[in-house]
């Protein structure tokens, strides 16, 4: 597998060698993982909100992974509804705007819970901002017990603290729950040299080191999330969750993705 290191320049894959060549084992490569999705994934082709067809498709993908016996945690962002930084940029107090953003992640978590339960997956939502009438508060040991029982745990409201996005809470819960990898499901099938939607010559990286991502300031996840995964030696797998069936494929080491380790 082609990968970049600290001592060599970043290396991107070409068509003759990429993650499609990873041997197919037919088995998931990890037994316990966290999937982080940005809120934008849930809006499908719309410009705002939640697209029911998209969320149903994501729920089916998640079901496939849970049915294979993988313990799964979820963190979903809120960018399809509200991002604190956008109103803060227009003069609103940043902390208040961020609390609104955290509430948006709770709405997405509830939407995802509904779609998953409709698909036959048992779930629990735990919020870092306690809201007893809606979901459980975040309690680490209880979350671990849910996972043991085969329930998907959806972590909402980020860290419960402003001045963060959901990247860092996703990394933190990955480490706290003892997950073996952090999967980042996006609308792009990996990390590219440039935005592939704007630059047709952009190349996808097959693998990168944490250092590459931080030193080159590649916009994969917030630096604090990358550093947390680096310090705890937990790989990050970036893939597209928009294609039906892709989550399971990538979990088996098949298909197209970028690994950061
Ligand atoms: N947020 C926060 N603290 C957290 C997690 C989230 O303040 O620990 C707020 C922040 O305003 C953020 C918003 O919630 O912009 C939605 O999360 P995010 O931007 O990560 O959503 P995504 O881009 O993944 O859809």
mmCIF file of C-alpha atoms and ligand atoms in Angstrom:
data_model
loop_
_atom_site.group_PDB
_atom_site.id
_atom_site.type_symbol
_atom_site.label_atom_id
_atom_site.label_comp_id
_atom_site.label_asym_id
_atom_site.label_seq_id
_atom_site.Cartn_x
_atom_site.Cartn_y
_atom_site.Cartn_z
ATOM 1 C CA UNK A 1 0.000 0.000 0.000
ATOM 2 C CA UNK A 2 1.321 3.449 -0.865
ATOM 3 C CA UNK A 3 1.627 5.704 2.128
ATOM 4 C CA UNK A 4 3.335 8.915 2.988
ATOM 5 C CA UNK A 5 5.752 9.311 5.878
ATOM 6 C CA UNK A 6 7.317 12.184 7.770
ATOM 7 C CA UNK A 7 10.477 12.011 5.713
ATOM 8 C CA UNK A 8 8.987 11.815 2.236
ATOM 9 C CA UNK A 9 6.643 14.197 0.496
ATOM 10 C CA UNK A 10 2.952 13.354 0.507
ATOM 11 C CA UNK A 11 2.235 10.481 -1.859
ATOM 12 C CA UNK A 12 -1.075 10.026 -3.571
ATOM 13 C CA UNK A 13 -2.345 6.901 -5.211
ATOM 14 C CA UNK A 14 -2.607 6.328 -8.910
ATOM 15 C CA UNK A 15 -5.146 4.118 -10.651
ATOM 16 C CA UNK A 16 -2.874 1.086 -10.613
ATOM 17 C CA UNK A 17 -2.522 0.884 -6.841
ATOM 18 C CA UNK A 18 -5.150 1.967 -4.400
ATOM 19 C CA UNK A 19 -7.226 0.656 -1.546
ATOM 20 C CA UNK A 20 -9.302 -1.386 -4.001
ATOM 21 C CA UNK A 21 -6.307 -3.744 -4.052
ATOM 22 C CA UNK A 22 -6.548 -4.528 -0.342
ATOM 23 C CA UNK A 23 -7.040 -8.292 0.054
ATOM 24 C CA UNK A 24 -10.699 -9.146 0.562
ATOM 25 C CA UNK A 25 -11.154 -11.048 3.801
ATOM 26 C CA UNK A 26 -14.930 -10.978 3.848
ATOM 27 C CA UNK A 27 -14.757 -10.120 7.569
ATOM 28 C CA UNK A 28 -14.947 -6.701 9.250
ATOM 29 C CA UNK A 29 -11.439 -5.576 10.187
ATOM 30 C CA UNK A 30 -12.572 -4.099 13.509
ATOM 31 C CA UNK A 31 -14.958 -5.299 16.223
ATOM 32 C CA UNK A 32 -15.681 -1.940 17.845
ATOM 33 C CA UNK A 33 -15.718 1.377 16.008
ATOM 34 C CA UNK A 34 -17.158 4.876 16.076
ATOM 35 C CA UNK A 35 -18.722 6.374 12.966
ATOM 36 C CA UNK A 36 -18.666 10.158 12.699
ATOM 37 C CA UNK A 37 -20.952 11.703 10.109
ATOM 38 C CA UNK A 38 -21.231 15.364 9.337
ATOM 39 C CA UNK A 39 -24.766 16.722 9.411
ATOM 40 C CA UNK A 40 -24.424 17.499 5.706
ATOM 41 C CA UNK A 41 -24.562 13.793 4.919
ATOM 42 C CA UNK A 42 -28.154 13.714 6.205
ATOM 43 C CA UNK A 43 -29.416 16.444 3.899
ATOM 44 C CA UNK A 44 -28.779 14.374 0.745
ATOM 45 C CA UNK A 45 -28.979 16.638 -2.299
ATOM 46 C CA UNK A 46 -30.925 19.341 -0.460
ATOM 47 C CA UNK A 47 -29.311 22.494 0.887
ATOM 48 C CA UNK A 48 -30.659 22.230 4.417
ATOM 49 C CA UNK A 49 -32.268 19.844 6.898
ATOM 50 C CA UNK A 50 -32.836 16.107 6.827
ATOM 51 C CA UNK A 51 -33.655 14.056 3.740
ATOM 52 C CA UNK A 52 -35.668 11.009 4.807
ATOM 53 C CA UNK A 53 -34.530 8.821 1.892
ATOM 54 C CA UNK A 54 -30.879 9.566 2.696
ATOM 55 C CA UNK A 55 -31.257 8.890 6.398
ATOM 56 C CA UNK A 56 -33.058 5.599 5.642
ATOM 57 C CA UNK A 57 -30.216 4.547 3.359
ATOM 58 C CA UNK A 58 -27.621 5.411 6.018
ATOM 59 C CA UNK A 59 -29.660 3.439 8.574
ATOM 60 C CA UNK A 60 -29.624 0.361 6.284
ATOM 61 C CA UNK A 61 -25.839 0.649 5.955
ATOM 62 C CA UNK A 62 -25.459 0.869 9.713
ATOM 63 C CA UNK A 63 -27.752 -2.132 10.195
ATOM 64 C CA UNK A 64 -25.546 -4.212 7.911
ATOM 65 C CA UNK A 65 -22.522 -3.446 10.103
ATOM 66 C CA UNK A 66 -24.371 -4.078 13.385
ATOM 67 C CA UNK A 67 -25.749 -7.376 12.041
ATOM 68 C CA UNK A 68 -22.155 -8.440 11.349
ATOM 69 C CA UNK A 69 -21.529 -8.225 15.107
ATOM 70 C CA UNK A 70 -19.612 -4.935 15.167
ATOM 71 C CA UNK A 71 -20.083 -2.747 18.270
ATOM 72 C CA UNK A 72 -20.927 0.680 16.903
ATOM 73 C CA UNK A 73 -20.949 4.198 18.333
ATOM 74 C CA UNK A 74 -22.227 7.157 16.324
ATOM 75 C CA UNK A 75 -21.539 10.860 16.433
ATOM 76 C CA UNK A 76 -23.449 13.099 14.064
ATOM 77 C CA UNK A 77 -22.735 16.789 13.437
ATOM 78 C CA UNK A 78 -25.295 19.539 13.036
ATOM 79 C CA UNK A 79 -24.080 21.461 9.995
ATOM 80 C CA UNK A 80 -27.245 20.622 8.022
ATOM 81 C CA UNK A 81 -29.204 22.654 10.577
ATOM 82 C CA UNK A 82 -26.891 25.035 12.387
ATOM 83 C CA UNK A 83 -23.187 25.786 12.844
ATOM 84 C CA UNK A 84 -22.245 28.119 15.684
ATOM 85 C CA UNK A 85 -19.451 29.729 13.775
ATOM 86 C CA UNK A 86 -21.794 30.987 11.024
ATOM 87 C CA UNK A 87 -23.972 33.143 13.320
ATOM 88 C CA UNK A 88 -20.957 34.130 15.416
ATOM 89 C CA UNK A 89 -19.494 35.513 12.171
ATOM 90 C CA UNK A 90 -22.556 37.750 11.890
ATOM 91 C CA UNK A 91 -22.150 39.212 15.372
ATOM 92 C CA UNK A 92 -23.865 36.682 17.677
ATOM 93 C CA UNK A 93 -22.093 35.645 20.855
ATOM 94 C CA UNK A 94 -19.993 32.610 19.863
ATOM 95 C CA UNK A 95 -20.740 30.509 22.943
ATOM 96 C CA UNK A 96 -24.527 30.954 22.559
ATOM 97 C CA UNK A 97 -24.308 30.139 18.857
ATOM 98 C CA UNK A 98 -22.310 27.002 19.647
ATOM 99 C CA UNK A 99 -24.914 25.837 22.171
ATOM 100 C CA UNK A 100 -27.492 26.185 19.386
ATOM 101 C CA UNK A 101 -25.208 24.087 17.185
ATOM 102 C CA UNK A 102 -25.052 21.406 19.887
ATOM 103 C CA UNK A 103 -28.856 21.331 20.023
ATOM 104 C CA UNK A 104 -28.864 20.787 16.245
ATOM 105 C CA UNK A 105 -26.763 17.649 16.766
ATOM 106 C CA UNK A 106 -29.413 16.349 19.210
ATOM 107 C CA UNK A 107 -32.084 16.798 16.512
ATOM 108 C CA UNK A 108 -29.973 14.806 14.057
ATOM 109 C CA UNK A 109 -29.299 12.125 16.667
ATOM 110 C CA UNK A 110 -33.034 11.703 17.268
ATOM 111 C CA UNK A 111 -33.707 11.538 13.526
ATOM 112 C CA UNK A 112 -31.028 8.888 13.141
ATOM 113 C CA UNK A 113 -32.380 6.963 16.126
ATOM 114 C CA UNK A 114 -35.845 6.937 14.567
ATOM 115 C CA UNK A 115 -34.526 5.684 11.220
ATOM 116 C CA UNK A 116 -32.375 3.018 12.881
ATOM 117 C CA UNK A 117 -35.175 1.704 15.067
ATOM 118 C CA UNK A 118 -37.439 1.579 12.010
ATOM 119 C CA UNK A 119 -34.754 -0.544 10.348
ATOM 120 C CA UNK A 120 -34.717 -2.869 13.391
ATOM 121 C CA UNK A 121 -31.543 -1.615 15.119
ATOM 122 C CA UNK A 122 -31.644 -1.055 18.896
ATOM 123 C CA UNK A 123 -30.243 2.330 19.856
ATOM 124 C CA UNK A 124 -29.700 4.718 22.741
ATOM 125 C CA UNK A 125 -29.026 8.441 22.433
ATOM 126 C CA UNK A 126 -26.777 9.950 25.098
ATOM 127 C CA UNK A 127 -26.413 13.713 25.271
ATOM 128 C CA UNK A 128 -23.501 15.639 26.765
ATOM 129 C CA UNK A 129 -26.089 18.290 27.718
ATOM 130 C CA UNK A 130 -28.555 16.499 29.979
ATOM 131 C CA UNK A 131 -32.138 16.596 28.666
ATOM 132 C CA UNK A 132 -33.942 13.830 30.511
ATOM 133 C CA UNK A 133 -37.240 14.047 28.658
ATOM 134 C CA UNK A 134 -35.517 13.396 25.337
ATOM 135 C CA UNK A 135 -32.603 11.024 25.869
ATOM 136 C CA UNK A 136 -30.093 9.671 28.384
ATOM 137 C CA UNK A 137 -27.311 11.832 29.742
ATOM 138 C CA UNK A 138 -23.793 10.815 28.764
ATOM 139 C CA UNK A 139 -22.613 8.147 31.215
ATOM 140 C CA UNK A 140 -19.536 6.299 30.019
ATOM 141 C CA UNK A 141 -20.110 3.018 31.833
ATOM 142 C CA UNK A 142 -23.736 2.888 30.762
ATOM 143 C CA UNK A 143 -22.711 3.522 27.156
ATOM 144 C CA UNK A 144 -20.235 0.636 27.357
ATOM 145 C CA UNK A 145 -22.998 -1.640 28.667
ATOM 146 C CA UNK A 146 -25.299 -0.639 25.794
ATOM 147 C CA UNK A 147 -22.569 -1.546 23.322
ATOM 148 C CA UNK A 148 -22.050 -4.946 24.969
ATOM 149 C CA UNK A 149 -25.769 -5.580 24.548
ATOM 150 C CA UNK A 150 -25.525 -4.842 20.817
ATOM 151 C CA UNK A 151 -27.166 -1.427 20.967
ATOM 152 C CA UNK A 152 -25.867 1.411 18.832
ATOM 153 C CA UNK A 153 -25.022 4.380 21.045
ATOM 154 C CA UNK A 154 -25.502 7.797 19.436
ATOM 155 C CA UNK A 155 -23.554 10.522 21.217
ATOM 156 C CA UNK A 156 -25.252 13.909 20.892
ATOM 157 C CA UNK A 157 -24.471 17.513 21.884
ATOM 158 C CA UNK A 158 -20.750 17.093 21.271
ATOM 159 C CA UNK A 159 -18.661 17.768 24.353
ATOM 160 C CA UNK A 160 -21.378 19.946 25.856
ATOM 161 C CA UNK A 161 -18.882 22.801 25.565
ATOM 162 C CA UNK A 162 -18.647 25.634 23.022
ATOM 163 C CA UNK A 163 -15.683 26.451 20.763
ATOM 164 C CA UNK A 164 -15.543 22.910 19.395
ATOM 165 C CA UNK A 165 -17.046 21.109 16.439
ATOM 166 C CA UNK A 166 -18.198 17.481 16.660
ATOM 167 C CA UNK A 167 -14.803 16.206 15.419
ATOM 168 C CA UNK A 168 -13.141 16.383 18.830
ATOM 169 C CA UNK A 169 -16.056 14.768 20.714
ATOM 170 C CA UNK A 170 -16.029 12.008 18.081
ATOM 171 C CA UNK A 171 -12.334 11.388 18.726
ATOM 172 C CA UNK A 172 -12.806 11.579 22.494
ATOM 173 C CA UNK A 173 -15.688 9.075 22.529
ATOM 174 C CA UNK A 174 -13.683 6.797 20.201
ATOM 175 C CA UNK A 175 -10.902 6.664 22.787
ATOM 176 C CA UNK A 176 -13.221 6.520 25.833
ATOM 177 C CA UNK A 177 -15.293 3.661 24.432
ATOM 178 C CA UNK A 178 -12.184 1.659 23.540
ATOM 179 C CA UNK A 179 -12.978 1.718 19.810
ATOM 180 C CA UNK A 180 -10.338 0.329 17.468
ATOM 181 C CA UNK A 181 -10.892 2.920 14.730
ATOM 182 C CA UNK A 182 -12.654 6.180 13.993
ATOM 183 C CA UNK A 183 -14.596 6.049 10.721
ATOM 184 C CA UNK A 184 -15.396 9.393 9.180
ATOM 185 C CA UNK A 185 -18.320 9.066 6.749
ATOM 186 C CA UNK A 186 -18.518 12.008 4.361
ATOM 187 C CA UNK A 187 -19.829 12.765 0.878
ATOM 188 C CA UNK A 188 -16.310 12.312 -0.587
ATOM 189 C CA UNK A 189 -14.539 8.949 -0.847
ATOM 190 C CA UNK A 190 -11.360 9.922 1.012
ATOM 191 C CA UNK A 191 -8.813 12.689 1.438
ATOM 192 C CA UNK A 192 -7.717 14.467 -1.755
ATOM 193 C CA UNK A 193 -4.853 16.752 -2.736
ATOM 194 C CA UNK A 194 -7.495 19.410 -3.504
ATOM 195 C CA UNK A 195 -11.286 19.654 -3.440
ATOM 196 C CA UNK A 196 -12.296 17.045 -6.068
ATOM 197 C CA UNK A 197 -15.588 18.892 -6.667
ATOM 198 C CA UNK A 198 -13.644 21.972 -7.778
ATOM 199 C CA UNK A 199 -10.404 20.528 -9.154
ATOM 200 C CA UNK A 200 -10.724 17.578 -11.598
ATOM 201 C CA UNK A 201 -6.971 16.877 -11.300
ATOM 202 C CA UNK A 202 -7.224 16.290 -7.535
ATOM 203 C CA UNK A 203 -5.820 12.907 -6.438
ATOM 204 C CA UNK A 204 -6.990 10.792 -3.556
ATOM 205 C CA UNK A 205 -4.519 9.710 -0.882
ATOM 206 C CA UNK A 206 -4.519 6.023 -0.089
ATOM 207 C CA UNK A 207 -2.962 6.612 3.306
ATOM 208 C CA UNK A 208 -1.512 9.455 5.319
ATOM 209 C CA UNK A 209 0.206 9.834 8.668
ATOM 210 C CA UNK A 210 -1.303 11.985 11.423
ATOM 211 C CA UNK A 211 1.739 14.205 10.979
ATOM 212 C CA UNK A 212 1.015 14.690 7.253
ATOM 213 C CA UNK A 213 -2.507 15.828 8.018
ATOM 214 C CA UNK A 214 -1.418 18.250 10.746
ATOM 215 C CA UNK A 215 1.693 19.588 9.024
ATOM 216 C CA UNK A 216 -0.077 20.136 5.702
ATOM 217 C CA UNK A 217 -3.205 21.445 7.442
ATOM 218 C CA UNK A 218 -5.336 19.066 5.374
ATOM 219 C CA UNK A 219 -9.005 19.740 6.067
ATOM 220 C CA UNK A 220 -9.998 16.259 7.197
ATOM 221 C CA UNK A 221 -10.935 16.820 10.827
ATOM 222 C CA UNK A 222 -10.060 19.424 13.444
ATOM 223 C CA UNK A 223 -6.410 19.299 14.532
ATOM 224 C CA UNK A 224 -7.402 18.484 18.130
ATOM 225 C CA UNK A 225 -9.251 15.357 16.923
ATOM 226 C CA UNK A 226 -6.301 14.208 14.787
ATOM 227 C CA UNK A 227 -3.872 14.775 17.687
ATOM 228 C CA UNK A 228 -6.071 12.794 20.076
ATOM 229 C CA UNK A 229 -6.165 9.844 17.667
ATOM 230 C CA UNK A 230 -2.408 10.106 17.112
ATOM 231 C CA UNK A 231 -1.660 10.094 20.845
ATOM 232 C CA UNK A 232 -3.867 7.042 21.349
ATOM 233 C CA UNK A 233 -2.672 5.213 18.197
ATOM 234 C CA UNK A 234 -6.189 4.922 16.782
ATOM 235 C CA UNK A 235 -6.521 4.936 12.975
ATOM 236 C CA UNK A 236 -8.971 7.199 11.149
ATOM 237 C CA UNK A 237 -10.707 5.873 8.020
ATOM 238 C CA UNK A 238 -12.230 8.494 5.703
ATOM 239 C CA UNK A 239 -14.812 7.196 3.214
ATOM 240 C CA UNK A 240 -18.037 8.079 1.430
ATOM 241 C CA UNK A 241 -21.200 7.065 3.242
ATOM 242 C CA UNK A 242 -23.366 8.323 0.415
ATOM 243 C CA UNK A 243 -23.063 5.126 -1.625
ATOM 244 C CA UNK A 244 -25.361 2.407 -0.375
ATOM 245 C CA UNK A 245 -23.402 -0.581 1.003
ATOM 246 C CA UNK A 246 -20.102 1.254 1.159
ATOM 247 C CA UNK A 247 -19.747 1.327 4.947
ATOM 248 C CA UNK A 248 -19.568 -2.483 5.216
ATOM 249 C CA UNK A 249 -17.303 -2.691 2.183
ATOM 250 C CA UNK A 250 -14.815 -0.228 3.656
ATOM 251 C CA UNK A 251 -14.991 -1.952 7.037
ATOM 252 C CA UNK A 252 -13.832 -5.117 5.274
ATOM 253 C CA UNK A 253 -10.918 -3.216 3.720
ATOM 254 C CA UNK A 254 -12.537 -3.176 0.286
ATOM 255 C CA UNK A 255 -13.623 -0.233 -1.808
ATOM 256 C CA UNK A 256 -12.154 3.248 -1.786
ATOM 257 C CA UNK A 257 -11.049 5.154 1.303
ATOM 258 C CA UNK A 258 -8.119 6.950 2.943
ATOM 259 C CA UNK A 259 -6.500 5.669 6.129
ATOM 260 C CA UNK A 260 -4.762 8.039 8.549
ATOM 261 C CA UNK A 261 -2.492 6.221 11.007
HETATM 262 N N1 LIG B 1 -20.626 22.265 18.812
HETATM 263 C C1 LIG B 1 -20.010 22.787 19.945
HETATM 264 N N2 LIG B 1 -19.311 21.933 20.792
HETATM 265 C C2 LIG B 1 -19.197 20.596 20.523
HETATM 266 C C3 LIG B 1 -19.806 20.077 19.350
HETATM 267 C C4 LIG B 1 -20.517 20.930 18.519
HETATM 268 O O1 LIG B 1 -20.067 23.972 20.205
HETATM 269 O O2 LIG B 1 -18.556 19.879 21.321
HETATM 270 C C5 LIG B 1 -21.456 23.151 17.968
HETATM 271 C C6 LIG B 1 -20.662 24.035 17.018
HETATM 272 O O3 LIG B 1 -21.332 25.275 16.889
HETATM 273 C C7 LIG B 1 -20.743 23.259 15.712
HETATM 274 C C8 LIG B 1 -22.146 22.717 15.758
HETATM 275 O O4 LIG B 1 -22.299 22.351 17.135
HETATM 276 O O5 LIG B 1 -20.538 24.065 14.590
HETATM 277 C C9 LIG B 1 -22.455 21.562 14.844
HETATM 278 O O6 LIG B 1 -21.391 20.623 14.806
HETATM 279 P P1 LIG B 1 -20.416 20.472 13.531
HETATM 280 O O7 LIG B 1 -19.988 21.811 13.028
HETATM 281 O O8 LIG B 1 -19.339 19.534 13.928
HETATM 282 O O9 LIG B 1 -21.371 19.779 12.472
HETATM 283 P P2 LIG B 1 -20.938 19.069 11.089
HETATM 284 O O10 LIG B 1 -20.080 20.031 10.323
HETATM 285 O O11 LIG B 1 -20.177 17.828 11.423
HETATM 286 O O12 LIG B 1 -22.249 18.767 10.421
#
